[in-house]
CSV table of C-alpha atoms in Angstrom, one decimal:
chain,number,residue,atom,x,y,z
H,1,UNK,CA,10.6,18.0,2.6
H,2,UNK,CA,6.9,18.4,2.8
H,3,UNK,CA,4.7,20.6,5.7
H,4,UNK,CA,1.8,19.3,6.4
H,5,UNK,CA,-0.8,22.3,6.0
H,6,UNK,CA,-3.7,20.1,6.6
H,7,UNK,CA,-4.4,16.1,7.2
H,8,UNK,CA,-7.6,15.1,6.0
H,9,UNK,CA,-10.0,13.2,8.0
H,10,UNK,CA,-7.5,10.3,8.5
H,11,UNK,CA,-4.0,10.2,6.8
H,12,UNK,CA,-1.4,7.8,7.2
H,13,UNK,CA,2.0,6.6,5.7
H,14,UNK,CA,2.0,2.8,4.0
H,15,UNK,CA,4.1,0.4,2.3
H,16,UNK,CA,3.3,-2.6,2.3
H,17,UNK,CA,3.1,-3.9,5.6
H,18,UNK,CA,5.2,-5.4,8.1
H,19,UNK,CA,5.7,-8.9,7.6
H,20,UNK,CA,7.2,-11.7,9.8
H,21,UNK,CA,5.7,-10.9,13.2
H,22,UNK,CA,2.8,-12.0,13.3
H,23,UNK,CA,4.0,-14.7,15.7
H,24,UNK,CA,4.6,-11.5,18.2
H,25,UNK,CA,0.8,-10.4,17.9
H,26,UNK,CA,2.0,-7.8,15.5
H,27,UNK,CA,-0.6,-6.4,12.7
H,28,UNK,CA,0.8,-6.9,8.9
H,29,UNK,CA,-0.5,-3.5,7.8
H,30,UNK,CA,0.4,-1.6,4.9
H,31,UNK,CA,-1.7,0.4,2.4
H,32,UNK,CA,-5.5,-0.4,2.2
H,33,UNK,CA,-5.6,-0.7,-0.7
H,34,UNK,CA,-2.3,-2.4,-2.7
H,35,UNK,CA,-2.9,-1.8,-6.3
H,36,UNK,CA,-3.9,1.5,-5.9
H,37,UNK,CA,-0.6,2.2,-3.8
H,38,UNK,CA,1.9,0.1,-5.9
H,39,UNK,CA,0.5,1.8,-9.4
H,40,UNK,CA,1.3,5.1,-7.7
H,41,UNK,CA,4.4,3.6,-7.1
H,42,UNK,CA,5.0,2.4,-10.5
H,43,UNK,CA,4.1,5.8,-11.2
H,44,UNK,CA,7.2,7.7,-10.3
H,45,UNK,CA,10.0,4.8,-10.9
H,46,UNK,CA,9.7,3.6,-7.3
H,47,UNK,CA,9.9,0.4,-6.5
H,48,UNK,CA,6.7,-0.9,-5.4
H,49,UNK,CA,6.9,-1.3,-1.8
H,50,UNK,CA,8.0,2.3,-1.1
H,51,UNK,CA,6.0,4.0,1.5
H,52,UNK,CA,3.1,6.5,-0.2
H,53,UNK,CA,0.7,8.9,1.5
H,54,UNK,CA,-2.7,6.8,2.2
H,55,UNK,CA,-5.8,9.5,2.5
H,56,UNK,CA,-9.1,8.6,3.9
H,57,UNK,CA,-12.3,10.2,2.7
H,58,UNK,CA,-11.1,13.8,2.7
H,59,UNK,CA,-7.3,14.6,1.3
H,60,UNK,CA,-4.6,16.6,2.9
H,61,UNK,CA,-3.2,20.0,1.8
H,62,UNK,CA,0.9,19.8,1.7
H,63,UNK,CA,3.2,22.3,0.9
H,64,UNK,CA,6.2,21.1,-0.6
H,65,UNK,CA,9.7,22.4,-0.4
H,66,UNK,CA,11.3,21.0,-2.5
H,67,UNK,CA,11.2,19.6,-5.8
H,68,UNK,CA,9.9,16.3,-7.3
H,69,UNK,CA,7.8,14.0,-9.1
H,70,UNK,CA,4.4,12.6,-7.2
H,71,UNK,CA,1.6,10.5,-8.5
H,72,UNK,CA,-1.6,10.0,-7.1
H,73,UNK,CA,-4.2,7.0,-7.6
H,74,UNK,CA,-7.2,5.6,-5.8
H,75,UNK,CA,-10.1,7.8,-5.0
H,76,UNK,CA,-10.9,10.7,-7.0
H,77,UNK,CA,-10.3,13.5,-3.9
H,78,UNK,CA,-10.4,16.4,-6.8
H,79,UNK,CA,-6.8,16.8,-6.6
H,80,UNK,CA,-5.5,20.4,-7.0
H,81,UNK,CA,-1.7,21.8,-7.5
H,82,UNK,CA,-1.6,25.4,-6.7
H,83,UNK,CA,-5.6,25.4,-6.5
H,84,UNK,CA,-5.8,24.3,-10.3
H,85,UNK,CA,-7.1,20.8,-10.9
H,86,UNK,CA,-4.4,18.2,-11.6
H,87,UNK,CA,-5.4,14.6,-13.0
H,88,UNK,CA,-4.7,11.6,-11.5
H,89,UNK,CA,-3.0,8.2,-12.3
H,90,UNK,CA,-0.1,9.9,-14.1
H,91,UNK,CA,3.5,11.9,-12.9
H,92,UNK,CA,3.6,15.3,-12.0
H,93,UNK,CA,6.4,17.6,-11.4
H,94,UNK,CA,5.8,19.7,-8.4
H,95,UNK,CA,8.5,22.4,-7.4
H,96,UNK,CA,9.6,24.5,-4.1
H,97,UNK,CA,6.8,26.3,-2.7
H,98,UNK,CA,3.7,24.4,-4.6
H,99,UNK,CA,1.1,23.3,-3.1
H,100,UNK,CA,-0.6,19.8,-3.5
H,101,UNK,CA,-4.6,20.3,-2.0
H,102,UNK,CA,-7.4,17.7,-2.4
H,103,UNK,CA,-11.2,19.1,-2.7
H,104,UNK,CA,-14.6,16.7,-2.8
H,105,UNK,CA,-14.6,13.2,-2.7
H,106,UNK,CA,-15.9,11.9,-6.0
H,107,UNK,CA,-15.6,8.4,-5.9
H,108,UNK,CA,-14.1,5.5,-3.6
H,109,UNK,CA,-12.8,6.3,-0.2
H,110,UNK,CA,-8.7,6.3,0.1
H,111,UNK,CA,-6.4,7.9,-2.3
H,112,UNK,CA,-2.6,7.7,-2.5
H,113,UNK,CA,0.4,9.4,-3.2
H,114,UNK,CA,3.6,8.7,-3.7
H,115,UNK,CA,6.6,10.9,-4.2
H,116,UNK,CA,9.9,10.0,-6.1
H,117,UNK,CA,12.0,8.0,-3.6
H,118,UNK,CA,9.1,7.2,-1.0
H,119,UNK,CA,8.0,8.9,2.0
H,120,UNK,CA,11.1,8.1,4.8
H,121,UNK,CA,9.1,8.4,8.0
H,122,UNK,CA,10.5,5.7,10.9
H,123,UNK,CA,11.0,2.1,9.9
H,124,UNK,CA,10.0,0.1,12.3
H,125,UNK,CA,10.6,-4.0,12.2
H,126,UNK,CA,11.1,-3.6,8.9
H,127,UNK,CA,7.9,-1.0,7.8
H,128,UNK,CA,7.2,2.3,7.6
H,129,UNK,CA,3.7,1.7,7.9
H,130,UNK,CA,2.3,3.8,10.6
H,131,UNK,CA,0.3,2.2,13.6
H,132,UNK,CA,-0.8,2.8,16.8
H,133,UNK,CA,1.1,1.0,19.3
H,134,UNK,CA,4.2,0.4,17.0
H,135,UNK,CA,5.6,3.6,15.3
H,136,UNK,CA,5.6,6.9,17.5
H,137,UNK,CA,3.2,8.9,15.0
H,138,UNK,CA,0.2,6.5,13.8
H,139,UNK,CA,-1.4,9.3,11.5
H,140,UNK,CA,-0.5,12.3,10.4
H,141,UNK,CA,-0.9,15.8,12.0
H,142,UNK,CA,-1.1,19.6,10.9
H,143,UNK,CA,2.9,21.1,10.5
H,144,UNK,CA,4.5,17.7,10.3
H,145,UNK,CA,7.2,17.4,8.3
H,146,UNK,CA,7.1,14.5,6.2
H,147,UNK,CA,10.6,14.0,4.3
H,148,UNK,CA,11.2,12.0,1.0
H,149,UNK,CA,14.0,11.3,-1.2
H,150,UNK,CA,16.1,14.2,-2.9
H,151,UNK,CA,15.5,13.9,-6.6
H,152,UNK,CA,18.0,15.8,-8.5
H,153,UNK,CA,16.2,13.7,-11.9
H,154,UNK,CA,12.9,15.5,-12.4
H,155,UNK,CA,12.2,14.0,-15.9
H,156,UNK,CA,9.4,12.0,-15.7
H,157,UNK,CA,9.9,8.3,-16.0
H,158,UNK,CA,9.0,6.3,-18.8
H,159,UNK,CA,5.9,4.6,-17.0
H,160,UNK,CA,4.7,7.9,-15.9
H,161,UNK,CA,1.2,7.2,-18.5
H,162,UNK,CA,1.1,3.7,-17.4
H,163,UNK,CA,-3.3,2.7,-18.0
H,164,UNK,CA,-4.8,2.2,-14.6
H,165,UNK,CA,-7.8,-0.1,-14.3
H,166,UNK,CA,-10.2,1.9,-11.9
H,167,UNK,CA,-12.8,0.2,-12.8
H,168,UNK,CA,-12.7,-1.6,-9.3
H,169,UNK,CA,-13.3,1.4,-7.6
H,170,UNK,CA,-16.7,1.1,-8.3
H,171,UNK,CA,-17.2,-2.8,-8.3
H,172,UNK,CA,-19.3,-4.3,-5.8
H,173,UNK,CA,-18.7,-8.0,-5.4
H,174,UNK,CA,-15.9,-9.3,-3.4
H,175,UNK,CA,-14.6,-12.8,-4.3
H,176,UNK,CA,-13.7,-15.2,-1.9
H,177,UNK,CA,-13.0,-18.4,-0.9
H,178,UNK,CA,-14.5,-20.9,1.7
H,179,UNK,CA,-12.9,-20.4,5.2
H,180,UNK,CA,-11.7,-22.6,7.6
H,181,UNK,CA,-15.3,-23.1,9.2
H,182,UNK,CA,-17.3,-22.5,6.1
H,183,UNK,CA,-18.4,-26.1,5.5
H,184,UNK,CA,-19.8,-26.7,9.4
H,185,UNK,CA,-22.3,-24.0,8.1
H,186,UNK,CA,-25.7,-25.5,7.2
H,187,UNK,CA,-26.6,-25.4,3.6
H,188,UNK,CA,-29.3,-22.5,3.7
H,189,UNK,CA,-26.7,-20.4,6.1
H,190,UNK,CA,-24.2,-21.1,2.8
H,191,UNK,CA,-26.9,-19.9,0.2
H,192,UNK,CA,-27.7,-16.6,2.9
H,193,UNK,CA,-23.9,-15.3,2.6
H,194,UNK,CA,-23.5,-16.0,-1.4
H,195,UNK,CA,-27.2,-14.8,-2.1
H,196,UNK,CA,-27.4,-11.4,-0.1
H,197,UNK,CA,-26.7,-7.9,-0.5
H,198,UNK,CA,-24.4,-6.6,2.3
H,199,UNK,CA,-24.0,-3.3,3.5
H,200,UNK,CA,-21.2,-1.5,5.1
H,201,UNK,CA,-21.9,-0.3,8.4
H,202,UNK,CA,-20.6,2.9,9.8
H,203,UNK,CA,-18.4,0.8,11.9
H,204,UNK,CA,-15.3,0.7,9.2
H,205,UNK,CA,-11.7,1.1,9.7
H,206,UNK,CA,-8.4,0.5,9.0
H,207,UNK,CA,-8.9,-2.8,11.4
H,208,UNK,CA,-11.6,-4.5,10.1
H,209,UNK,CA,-15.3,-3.7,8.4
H,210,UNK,CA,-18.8,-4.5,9.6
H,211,UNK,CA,-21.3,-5.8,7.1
H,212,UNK,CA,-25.3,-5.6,7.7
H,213,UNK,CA,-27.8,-6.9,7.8
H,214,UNK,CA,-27.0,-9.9,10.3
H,215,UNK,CA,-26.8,-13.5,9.4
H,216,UNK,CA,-28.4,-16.1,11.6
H,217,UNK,CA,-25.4,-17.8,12.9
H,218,UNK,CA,-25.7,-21.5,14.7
H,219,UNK,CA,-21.8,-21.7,14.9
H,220,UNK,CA,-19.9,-22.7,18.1
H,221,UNK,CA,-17.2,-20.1,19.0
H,222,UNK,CA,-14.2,-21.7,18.0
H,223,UNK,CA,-10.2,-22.0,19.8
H,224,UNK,CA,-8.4,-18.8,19.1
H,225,UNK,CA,-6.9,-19.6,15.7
H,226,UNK,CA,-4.8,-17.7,13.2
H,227,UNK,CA,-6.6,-14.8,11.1
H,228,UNK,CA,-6.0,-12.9,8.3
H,229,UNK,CA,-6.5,-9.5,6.1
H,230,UNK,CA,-9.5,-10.6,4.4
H,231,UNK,CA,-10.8,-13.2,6.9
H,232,UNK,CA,-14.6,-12.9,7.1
H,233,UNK,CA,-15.7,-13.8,10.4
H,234,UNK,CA,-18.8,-15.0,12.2
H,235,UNK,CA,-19.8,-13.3,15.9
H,236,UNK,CA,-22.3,-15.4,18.0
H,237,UNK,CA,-24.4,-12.4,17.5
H,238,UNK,CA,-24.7,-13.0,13.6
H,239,UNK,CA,-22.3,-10.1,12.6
H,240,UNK,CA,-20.3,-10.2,9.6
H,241,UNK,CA,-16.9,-8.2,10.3
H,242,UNK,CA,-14.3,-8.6,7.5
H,243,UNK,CA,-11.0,-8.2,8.9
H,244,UNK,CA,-8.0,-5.5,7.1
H,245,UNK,CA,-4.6,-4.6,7.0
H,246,UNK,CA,-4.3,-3.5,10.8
H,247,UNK,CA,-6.1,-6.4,12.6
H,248,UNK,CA,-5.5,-8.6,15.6
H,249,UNK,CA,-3.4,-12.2,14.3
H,250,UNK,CA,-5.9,-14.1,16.1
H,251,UNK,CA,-9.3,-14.6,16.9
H,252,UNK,CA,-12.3,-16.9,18.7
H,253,UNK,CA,-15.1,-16.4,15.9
H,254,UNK,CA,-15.6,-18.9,13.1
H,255,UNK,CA,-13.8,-17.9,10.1
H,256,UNK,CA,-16.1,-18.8,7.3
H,257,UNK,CA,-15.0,-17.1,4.2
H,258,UNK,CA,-11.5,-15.5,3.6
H,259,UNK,CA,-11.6,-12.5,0.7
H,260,UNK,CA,-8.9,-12.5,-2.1
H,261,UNK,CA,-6.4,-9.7,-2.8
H,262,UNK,CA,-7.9,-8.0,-5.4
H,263,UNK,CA,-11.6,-8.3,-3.1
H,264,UNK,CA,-9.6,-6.6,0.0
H,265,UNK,CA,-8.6,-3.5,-2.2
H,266,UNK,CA,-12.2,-2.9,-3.6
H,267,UNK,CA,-13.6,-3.5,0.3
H,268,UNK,CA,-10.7,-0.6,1.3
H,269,UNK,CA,-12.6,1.8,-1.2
H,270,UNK,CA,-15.9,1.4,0.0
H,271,UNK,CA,-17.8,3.4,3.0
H,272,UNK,CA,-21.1,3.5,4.9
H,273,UNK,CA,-24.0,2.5,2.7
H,274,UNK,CA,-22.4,1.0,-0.5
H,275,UNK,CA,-23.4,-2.2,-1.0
H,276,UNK,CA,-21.5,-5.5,-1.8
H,277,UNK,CA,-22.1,-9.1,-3.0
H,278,UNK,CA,-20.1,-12.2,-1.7
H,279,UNK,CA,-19.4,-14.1,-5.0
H,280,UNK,CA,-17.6,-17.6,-3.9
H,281,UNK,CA,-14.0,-18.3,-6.4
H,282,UNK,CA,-14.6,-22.2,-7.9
């Protein structure tokens, strides 16, 4: 069991996602960023899908009672145990009455934790993944009480050093490939998206991001079609908004480039200001 002493800005609990119902209008979800989250995973001998702690921009302070084996991975939130500094990407112990505390962001925007077992909050149409609308709590709040698997096995596994490639954290191009509309774009609206340096605007969430500046757009809205994580569309206005794990199933705007995997999870790590180029996959 875990009391929550203090949330961070914007903490939830992910796996990863729910999937199958998207035919009910119902968001896939899941961690932000799905490497970071599954090596965490990996971590403590979960499997990889167990629901981990996801932390936006600011950590939480928890106060665990009782013992187990945690890993954390992602952003570099100057993660603490007992107010001494702990390092990241490996397994730690923690025991009755410690206390897990996160200080200055450092680099990249969401960190995750995950605790031997998994976090077993509500499953809900086959997720634990918390959302508005579908599971009762959709973040987390001061004194919850998050529970996780009783570990009677505190040694650490033997992937608890596994090498994590963080270099992504940092990267600043986001692969992708052409969208459904990308080819009724004219050829100098083509060159515009693959030749410019974006921006995220402070309009970025867990549902979708905003790039900037905007792009001159000539395309007609289009039916309401199927979208995606990753789907990059097109507003009459000329906004770029890159869709994430929480978004709508469907949309009217011209979907012109749709980002990979790997291109989501190094979007989920950036904020307001950082800039990214669109690099298009042969």
């Amino acid at each position: 069991m875990i009391k929550v002493i203090k949330p961070g800005f914007y903490s939830t609990i992910q796996d990863q996602g729910r999937l199958g119902h998207r035919s009910f209008g119902v968001p896939i979800s899941g961690a932000m960023d799905s490497y970071s989250s599954q090596f965490a995973n990996e971590l403590v001998g979960n499997d990889k899908a167990a629901a981990v702690l996801e932390m936006t921009m600011t950590g939480a302070d928890l106060l665990f009672l009782k013992s187990t084996t945690i890993a954390i991975t992602g952003a570099n939130m100057d993660p603490k145990l007992n107010s001494k500094a702990i390092a990241m990407f490996k397994s730690i112990i923690v025991h009755n009455g410690d206390i897990i505390s996160f200080g200055r962001l450092e680099f990249g925007f969401r960190a995750y934790m995950a605790a031997k077992g998994g976090f077993l909050t509500e499953t809900v149409l086959g997720s634990r993944s918390m959302l508005k609308g579908i599971t009762d709590d959709f973040r987390i709040q001061k004194d919850d009480w998050l529970e996780t698997m009783k570990s009677s096995n505190l040694i650490l596994p033997k992937n608890a050093k596994l090498k994590f490639d963080a270099s992504y954290l940092n990267g600043g191009t986001l692969e992708v490939l052409k969208g459904p509309e990308f080819d009724k774009l004219s050829n100098d609206k083509r060159d515009l998206l693959l030749n410019t340096t974006f921006e995220v605007s402070k309009y970025n969430n867990r549902m979708a991001y905003q790039l900037q500046p905007l792009v001159e757009n000539d395309l007609k809205p289009i039916l309401t079609s199927p979208v995606l994580p990753g789907t990059v569309q097109l507003t009459p206005s000329g906004q770029l908004i890159v869709l994430m794990r929480d978004c709508q199933t469907t949309g009217g705007y011209p979907r012109v480039l749709q980002l990979t995997e790997k291109s989501i999870n190094i979007l989920s790590q950036k904020t307001t200001g950082n800039n990214l180029k669109i690099r298009l996959q042969d």
